Coordinates of C-alpha atoms and ligand atoms in Angstrom, one line a residue:
F1 CA 11.9 -34.4 1.4
D2 CA 9.6 -34.7 4.3
A3 CA 7.6 -31.7 5.7
V4 CA 8.2 -32.7 9.3
D5 CA 12.0 -32.8 8.8
I6 CA 11.8 -29.3 7.3
I7 CA 9.8 -28.0 10.2
R8 CA 12.3 -29.5 12.6
I9 CA 15.2 -27.8 10.9
K10 CA 13.7 -24.3 11.3
R11 CA 12.4 -25.2 14.8
D12 CA 16.0 -26.0 15.8
K13 CA 17.3 -22.7 14.2
G14 CA 18.9 -24.5 11.2
V15 CA 19.2 -23.3 7.6
L16 CA 17.1 -24.7 4.8
S17 CA 18.9 -25.6 1.6
P18 CA 17.7 -24.2 -1.8
A19 CA 16.3 -27.6 -2.8
Q20 CA 14.4 -27.9 0.5
I21 CA 12.9 -24.4 0.0
D22 CA 12.0 -25.1 -3.7
W23 CA 10.3 -28.3 -2.6
T24 CA 8.4 -26.7 0.3
I25 CA 6.9 -23.9 -1.8
D26 CA 6.0 -26.2 -4.7
A27 CA 4.6 -28.9 -2.5
Y28 CA 2.5 -26.4 -0.5
T29 CA 1.1 -24.8 -3.7
R30 CA 0.2 -28.3 -5.0
G31 CA -1.5 -29.3 -1.7
A32 CA 1.2 -31.9 -0.8
I33 CA 2.1 -30.1 2.4
A34 CA -0.9 -29.6 4.7
D35 CA -1.9 -26.2 6.1
E36 CA -1.1 -27.2 9.6
Q37 CA 2.4 -28.2 8.6
M38 CA 3.0 -24.9 6.7
A39 CA 1.5 -23.0 9.7
A40 CA 4.1 -24.7 12.0
L41 CA 6.9 -23.9 9.6
N42 CA 5.8 -20.2 9.4
M43 CA 5.8 -19.9 13.1
A44 CA 9.3 -21.4 13.3
I45 CA 10.4 -18.8 10.7
L46 CA 8.7 -16.0 12.6
L47 CA 10.5 -17.1 15.8
N48 CA 13.9 -18.0 14.4
G49 CA 14.2 -16.0 11.2
M50 CA 15.8 -16.9 7.9
D51 CA 19.1 -15.7 6.5
R52 CA 19.3 -13.6 3.4
A53 CA 20.1 -16.5 1.1
E54 CA 17.0 -18.4 2.4
I55 CA 14.8 -15.4 2.0
S56 CA 16.1 -14.9 -1.5
R57 CA 15.4 -18.5 -2.5
W58 CA 12.0 -18.5 -0.8
T59 CA 11.1 -15.4 -2.9
A60 CA 12.3 -17.0 -6.1
A61 CA 10.3 -20.2 -5.3
M62 CA 7.1 -18.1 -4.8
I63 CA 7.8 -16.3 -8.2
A64 CA 8.3 -19.7 -9.9
S65 CA 4.9 -20.8 -8.6
G66 CA 3.1 -18.7 -11.2
E67 CA 3.5 -16.6 -14.3
R68 CA 5.9 -13.7 -14.9
M69 CA 4.7 -10.7 -16.8
D70 CA 6.9 -9.1 -19.4
F71 CA 6.7 -5.4 -20.4
S72 CA 9.8 -5.4 -22.7
S73 CA 7.6 -4.9 -25.8
L74 CA 6.5 -1.4 -24.6
R75 CA 8.0 1.4 -26.8
R76 CA 8.4 5.1 -26.6
P77 CA 7.3 7.2 -29.6
D78 CA 11.0 7.2 -30.8
G79 CA 11.0 3.4 -30.8
S80 CA 13.2 3.0 -27.7
V81 CA 12.2 0.7 -24.9
K82 CA 9.8 2.3 -22.4
P83 CA 11.1 2.0 -18.9
T84 CA 8.8 0.7 -16.2
S85 CA 8.5 1.7 -12.5
D86 CA 6.2 0.8 -9.7
K87 CA 5.6 1.9 -6.2
H88 CA 4.6 -0.3 -3.2
S89 CA 3.4 1.1 0.1
T90 CA 3.4 -1.2 3.1
G91 CA 0.0 0.4 4.0
G92 CA -1.3 3.2 6.0
V93 CA -4.3 5.4 6.8
G94 CA -5.3 8.0 4.2
D95 CA -2.6 6.6 1.9
K96 CA -4.1 7.5 -1.4
I97 CA -0.7 8.3 -3.0
T98 CA -0.9 5.7 -5.7
L99 CA -3.8 7.6 -7.3
P100 CA -2.0 10.8 -8.2
L101 CA 1.4 9.2 -8.4
A102 CA 0.8 6.6 -11.2
P103 CA -0.5 9.2 -13.8
L104 CA 2.2 11.7 -12.6
V105 CA 5.1 9.4 -13.4
A106 CA 3.5 8.3 -16.7
V107 CA 3.6 12.0 -17.8
F108 CA 7.4 11.6 -18.2
G109 CA 7.3 8.5 -20.5
V110 CA 7.7 5.9 -17.8
A111 CA 5.1 3.1 -17.8
V112 CA 3.6 2.5 -14.4
P113 CA 2.1 -1.1 -13.9
Q114 CA 0.5 -0.6 -10.5
L115 CA -1.0 -3.9 -9.3
S116 CA -3.0 -3.1 -6.2
G117 CA -5.0 -4.7 -3.6
R118 CA -8.2 -4.3 -1.5
G119 CA -8.3 -3.1 2.1
L120 CA -8.4 -5.5 5.0
G121 CA -8.6 -4.2 8.5
H122 CA -7.8 -0.6 9.3
T123 CA -5.7 0.2 6.2
G124 CA -7.5 1.1 3.0
G125 CA -7.2 -0.6 -0.4
T126 CA -6.4 1.3 -3.6
L127 CA -8.9 -0.7 -5.6
D128 CA -11.7 0.0 -3.1
K129 CA -11.0 3.7 -3.4
L130 CA -11.0 3.7 -7.3
E131 CA -14.2 1.6 -7.3
A132 CA -16.0 4.6 -5.9
I133 CA -15.7 6.1 -9.4
P134 CA -18.8 5.2 -11.4
G135 CA -18.1 2.5 -14.0
W136 CA -14.4 1.9 -13.1
R137 CA -13.3 -1.7 -13.1
A138 CA -10.3 -3.2 -11.4
A139 CA -10.0 -6.5 -13.4
L140 CA -8.0 -6.3 -16.6
S141 CA -6.5 -9.1 -18.7
N142 CA -2.7 -9.1 -19.2
E143 CA -3.3 -8.0 -22.8
E144 CA -5.6 -5.1 -21.7
M145 CA -3.0 -4.1 -19.1
L146 CA -0.2 -4.1 -21.7
A147 CA -2.3 -2.1 -24.2
Q148 CA -3.1 0.5 -21.6
L149 CA 0.5 0.8 -20.6
Q150 CA 1.4 1.5 -24.2
D151 CA -1.4 4.0 -24.9
V152 CA -1.9 5.8 -21.6
G153 CA 1.3 4.9 -19.7
A154 CA -0.4 4.1 -16.3
V155 CA -2.6 1.4 -15.1
I156 CA -3.9 0.6 -11.6
C157 CA -5.6 -2.8 -11.5
A158 CA -6.0 -6.0 -9.5
A159 CA -3.2 -8.6 -9.6
G160 CA -4.4 -11.6 -11.7
A161 CA -4.7 -15.1 -10.1
G162 CA -1.6 -16.3 -12.0
L163 CA 0.8 -14.1 -10.2
A164 CA 2.7 -15.8 -7.3
P165 CA -0.2 -18.2 -6.4
A166 CA 2.0 -19.6 -3.6
D167 CA 1.8 -16.2 -1.9
K168 CA -2.0 -16.0 -2.1
K169 CA -2.3 -19.3 -0.3
L170 CA 0.5 -18.6 2.2
Y171 CA -0.8 -15.1 3.0
A172 CA -4.3 -16.4 3.8
L173 CA -2.8 -19.0 6.1
R174 CA -0.5 -16.4 7.8
D175 CA -3.5 -14.2 8.4
V176 CA -5.3 -16.8 10.5
T177 CA -2.2 -18.2 12.3
G178 CA -0.6 -15.1 13.8
T179 CA 2.4 -15.3 11.4
V180 CA 1.9 -12.2 9.2
E181 CA 4.5 -10.2 11.2
A182 CA 7.6 -12.2 10.2
I183 CA 10.0 -9.9 8.3
P184 CA 11.3 -12.7 6.0
L185 CA 7.7 -13.7 5.1
I186 CA 6.5 -10.1 4.6
A187 CA 9.6 -9.2 2.5
S188 CA 9.3 -12.3 0.3
S189 CA 5.5 -11.9 0.0
I190 CA 5.7 -8.3 -1.3
M191 CA 8.8 -8.8 -3.5
S192 CA 7.6 -12.0 -5.1
K193 CA 4.6 -10.2 -6.5
K194 CA 6.6 -7.1 -7.6
I195 CA 9.3 -9.1 -9.3
A196 CA 6.8 -11.5 -11.0
E197 CA 4.9 -8.4 -12.2
G198 CA 8.0 -7.5 -14.3
T199 CA 8.7 -3.9 -13.3
G200 CA 12.1 -2.7 -14.1
S201 CA 12.3 -0.4 -11.1
L202 CA 10.5 -0.2 -7.8
V203 CA 10.2 2.4 -5.0
L204 CA 9.1 1.1 -1.6
D205 CA 7.3 3.3 0.8
V206 CA 7.8 1.6 4.1
K207 CA 5.5 3.1 6.7
V208 CA 6.6 3.5 10.3
G209 CA 4.2 4.4 13.2
S210 CA 0.9 3.7 14.9
G211 CA -1.1 3.3 11.7
A212 CA 1.6 1.0 10.0
F213 CA 2.4 -2.6 10.1
M214 CA 5.8 -1.7 11.6
K215 CA 5.4 0.4 14.7
D216 CA 9.1 0.9 15.3
E217 CA 11.8 2.3 13.1
A218 CA 14.3 -0.5 13.6
R219 CA 12.0 -3.2 12.3
A220 CA 10.8 -1.0 9.4
R221 CA 14.4 -0.4 8.5
E222 CA 15.1 -4.2 8.6
L223 CA 12.1 -4.8 6.4
A224 CA 13.2 -2.1 3.9
E225 CA 16.7 -3.3 3.7
T226 CA 15.6 -6.9 3.2
M227 CA 13.2 -5.9 0.4
V228 CA 15.8 -3.6 -1.3
A229 CA 18.3 -6.5 -1.3
L230 CA 15.7 -8.9 -2.8
G231 CA 14.9 -6.4 -5.5
K232 CA 18.5 -5.8 -6.5
D233 CA 19.3 -9.5 -6.5
A234 CA 16.5 -10.0 -9.0
G235 CA 17.7 -7.2 -11.2
V236 CA 15.0 -4.7 -10.2
N237 CA 16.4 -1.3 -9.4
T238 CA 14.9 -0.8 -5.9
V239 CA 15.0 1.9 -3.3
A240 CA 13.0 2.4 -0.1
L241 CA 11.8 5.4 1.8
L242 CA 10.9 5.2 5.4
T243 CA 7.9 7.5 6.0
N244 CA 5.8 8.5 9.0
M245 CA 2.5 6.9 9.6
N246 CA 1.7 8.2 13.1
T247 CA -0.9 10.5 11.7
P248 CA -3.1 9.9 8.5
L249 CA -1.9 11.2 5.2
G250 CA -4.0 14.2 4.0
L251 CA -7.4 15.1 5.4
T252 CA -9.4 12.1 4.3
A253 CA -9.5 8.4 5.1
G254 CA -12.1 6.4 3.2
N255 CA -12.9 5.7 -0.4
A256 CA -14.7 8.4 -2.5
I257 CA -13.3 11.1 -0.2
E258 CA -9.8 9.9 -0.9
V259 CA -10.4 10.0 -4.6
E260 CA -11.7 13.5 -4.3
E261 CA -8.5 14.5 -2.4
S262 CA -6.3 12.8 -5.0
V263 CA -8.1 14.8 -7.8
E264 CA -7.3 18.0 -5.8
V265 CA -3.7 17.0 -5.9
L266 CA -3.8 16.3 -9.6
A267 CA -5.4 19.8 -10.0
G268 CA -2.4 21.4 -8.4
G269 CA -3.8 21.7 -4.9
G270 CA -4.4 19.3 -2.1
P271 CA -2.9 18.9 1.4
D272 CA 0.9 19.6 1.7
D273 CA 1.9 16.2 3.0
V274 CA 0.1 14.3 0.2
V275 CA 1.7 16.6 -2.4
E276 CA 5.1 16.3 -0.8
L277 CA 5.1 12.5 -0.7
T278 CA 3.6 12.2 -4.2
V279 CA 6.3 14.4 -5.6
R280 CA 9.1 12.8 -3.7
L281 CA 8.0 9.2 -4.7
A282 CA 7.7 10.4 -8.3
E283 CA 11.2 11.8 -8.3
E284 CA 12.5 8.5 -6.9
M285 CA 10.6 6.4 -9.5
L286 CA 11.8 8.6 -12.3
A287 CA 15.4 8.5 -11.1
C288 CA 15.2 4.7 -10.8
A289 CA 13.8 4.5 -14.3
G290 CA 16.7 6.6 -15.6
V291 CA 14.7 9.8 -16.4
R292 CA 16.6 13.0 -15.5
D293 CA 15.5 16.6 -15.4
A294 CA 11.8 15.9 -14.8
D295 CA 9.8 18.3 -12.7
P296 CA 6.8 16.5 -11.2
R297 CA 5.5 19.5 -9.3
A298 CA 5.1 21.4 -12.6
A299 CA 3.2 18.4 -14.1
L300 CA 0.7 18.7 -11.2
R301 CA 0.4 22.4 -11.7
D302 CA 0.0 22.6 -15.4
G303 CA -2.6 19.8 -15.9
R304 CA -0.4 17.1 -17.6
A305 CA -0.9 14.7 -14.7
M306 CA -4.6 15.3 -14.7
D307 CA -4.8 14.5 -18.4
V308 CA -3.2 11.1 -17.8
W309 CA -5.5 10.5 -14.9
N310 CA -8.6 11.2 -17.0
R311 CA -7.4 8.8 -19.7
M312 CA -6.4 6.1 -17.2
I313 CA -9.8 6.2 -15.5
E314 CA -11.7 6.2 -18.9
A315 CA -9.6 3.3 -20.2
Q316 CA -10.9 1.2 -17.3
G317 CA -14.6 2.2 -17.9
G318 CA -14.8 4.9 -15.4
D319 CA -16.1 8.4 -15.8
P320 CA -13.6 10.8 -14.3
R321 CA -16.1 13.7 -14.3
A322 CA -19.0 11.8 -12.7
A323 CA -20.1 12.9 -9.2
L324 CA -18.7 10.6 -6.5
P325 CA -21.0 8.8 -4.1
V326 CA -21.7 10.8 -0.9
A327 CA -22.5 9.2 2.5
R328 CA -26.1 9.6 3.6
E329 CA -25.2 10.5 7.2
S330 CA -22.6 12.6 9.0
D331 CA -21.6 13.2 12.6
V332 CA -19.1 15.9 13.7
I333 CA -16.4 15.6 16.4
Y334 CA -15.5 18.9 18.0
A335 CA -12.3 20.1 19.6
P336 CA -12.5 19.7 23.4
A337 CA -10.1 22.6 24.2
D338 CA -8.1 25.5 22.8
G339 CA -4.5 24.9 21.8
V340 CA -2.3 23.1 19.3
L341 CA -3.3 19.8 17.8
V342 CA -0.2 17.8 18.5
E343 CA -1.5 14.3 17.8
L344 CA -4.1 12.8 15.6
D345 CA -3.6 9.1 15.7
A346 CA -3.5 7.2 12.5
M347 CA -4.5 3.9 13.9
A348 CA -7.6 5.4 15.6
V349 CA -8.7 7.2 12.5
G350 CA -8.1 4.1 10.4
V351 CA -10.2 1.9 12.8
A352 CA -12.9 4.6 12.8
A353 CA -13.1 4.7 9.0
W354 CA -13.2 1.0 8.9
R355 CA -16.0 0.8 11.4
L356 CA -18.0 3.4 9.5
G357 CA -18.0 1.1 6.5
A358 CA -15.0 2.2 4.5
G359 CA -13.2 -1.1 5.1
R360 CA -14.0 -4.7 5.6
A361 CA -13.6 -7.2 8.4
R362 CA -13.8 -10.3 6.1
K363 CA -12.7 -10.6 2.5
E364 CA -16.3 -11.1 1.3
D365 CA -17.6 -7.9 2.9
Q366 CA -18.7 -4.9 0.7
V367 CA -17.3 -1.5 1.4
Q368 CA -19.3 1.7 1.4
A369 CA -18.0 4.1 -1.2
G370 CA -19.0 7.3 0.7
A371 CA -17.9 6.2 4.2
G372 CA -14.9 7.5 6.1
V373 CA -13.4 10.2 8.2
R374 CA -12.9 13.8 6.9
M375 CA -10.4 15.7 9.1
H376 CA -10.5 19.4 9.5
A377 CA -7.2 19.9 11.2
K378 CA -3.7 18.3 11.0
P379 CA -1.1 18.1 13.7
G380 CA 0.5 21.5 14.1
A381 CA -2.8 23.4 13.6
L382 CA -4.1 25.8 16.2
V383 CA -7.7 24.8 17.2
R384 CA -10.4 26.4 19.4
A385 CA -12.7 24.5 21.7
G386 CA -15.9 23.7 19.9
E387 CA -14.4 23.9 16.4
P388 CA -15.1 20.8 14.2
L389 CA -12.1 18.5 14.2
M390 CA -13.5 15.6 12.2
T391 CA -16.6 14.6 10.3
L392 CA -17.6 10.9 10.4
L393 CA -19.4 9.7 7.2
T394 CA -21.5 6.6 6.7
D395 CA -24.7 5.3 5.2
T396 CA -25.5 3.4 8.4
P397 CA -25.8 5.8 11.4
E398 CA -25.8 3.0 13.9
K399 CA -22.0 2.8 13.2
F400 CA -21.3 6.2 14.6
E401 CA -21.0 5.0 18.2
R402 CA -18.3 2.5 17.7
A403 CA -16.4 4.9 15.4
R404 CA -16.5 7.5 18.1
D405 CA -15.2 4.9 20.6
A406 CA -12.2 4.3 18.3
L407 CA -11.4 8.0 18.3
E408 CA -11.7 8.5 22.1
H409 CA -8.0 8.9 22.6
A410 CA -7.0 9.9 19.1
V411 CA -6.5 13.6 19.6
V412 CA -4.0 15.4 21.9
I413 CA -4.3 19.2 22.2
A414 CA -1.4 20.9 23.9
P415 CA -0.9 24.5 25.1
E416 CA -0.3 27.2 22.4
G417 CA 3.3 27.2 21.4
S418 CA 3.7 23.4 21.4
R419 CA 5.0 21.7 18.3
P420 CA 4.0 18.2 17.1
A421 CA 6.8 15.7 16.8
Q422 CA 6.1 14.8 13.2
R423 CA 8.3 14.6 10.2
L424 CA 7.1 12.9 7.1
M425 CA 10.4 11.7 5.6
I426 CA 12.4 9.5 8.0
D427 CA 15.1 7.9 5.8
R428 CA 16.0 6.6 2.4
I429 CA 17.5 3.1 1.9
Ligands
URA1 N1 1.6 -7.2 2.2 C1 1.8 -8.3 1.5 O1 1.6 -8.4 0.3 N2 2.3 -9.4 2.1 C2 2.6 -9.4 3.4 O2 3.1 -10.4 3.9 C3 2.4 -8.3 4.2 C4 1.8 -7.2 3.5

């Protein structure tokens, strides 16, 4: 095959054959297709799309570029095979759900191999959050991961370099060529990693709204349907929820402060939306894994989920009881008027948290563990002029000004009696 011919086919709205797709992914991973050629092909795919068969083959070729993990040796105490289930969120602001969810699902005898990433841009990364815990480490070997899944039942760690290496190279290229937003490329990127990871079932939390990748519901639905089809084709029991990301989840966006809120949820408290989404996703994961009659809410109330959390953190070198880092400086934003808080924009809060040091602009940047935004009211709350709405946290106070700029239009306060147009659950696919 010739890379230029393949680019021309997609440029002219044609369909690539399975052999052409296999060759393309393999040649690019080996360095036989140049970045500029792959960039041109990605742009043609973004503009002209791919059909389901092409997306499916593209995903399979990315899986074949690396190793596949295998959890079939995991056993329950009675000797039966331990089912596995994983969750993937397309990313949002204040989305710390993985932290309480993984131990919660493990309570019911389902192993949760949660491979996670770091934050880039305004959405946070699960690994950055957990690294706020003194001693905790993200990097585990495959053997350590398997042992922890057997003993503790839940692991949250970094994906190893061997998993879908084609995607690592391709994602970095898409990032700098304006081609991240293509649904076939997003769906194949996410699903290649999840299928290669070897989970038996998967629940996708596809975010919709200002703080999400997908701003509108129709595109989010198309992404969700594409990913569910890819999962099912590969024998992974997959469902997707569409959930709202117009406002942050919970009352915190940052690293240590999100761990603190997650621990509140594990202790049976925490903000309603975080609890609701954690429980709903747990129910979906357990159903996908074939577990019936589980009551996740009870496991949050009675300490079983917290026990698994403590063991999971300790198994990765962390001290779950250690004090979390606290930002050195804080700055309060007050309500400008009396009324009902009807909007608190997720994107604005995400950008503010990022600018305060919770996130990174470049892959090599360090994040500040204590930085972020603590919210004091959620949409629907009655507020009074002069009341604190948000506290900005950072170690570097020169960052306050640009964080405040990001929040300039983040808040809408309407007359008393108004209701915010927010529902957390949008649909299930
Ligand atoms: N997350 C991924 O892993 N890949 C994408 O393409 C987009 C989001």
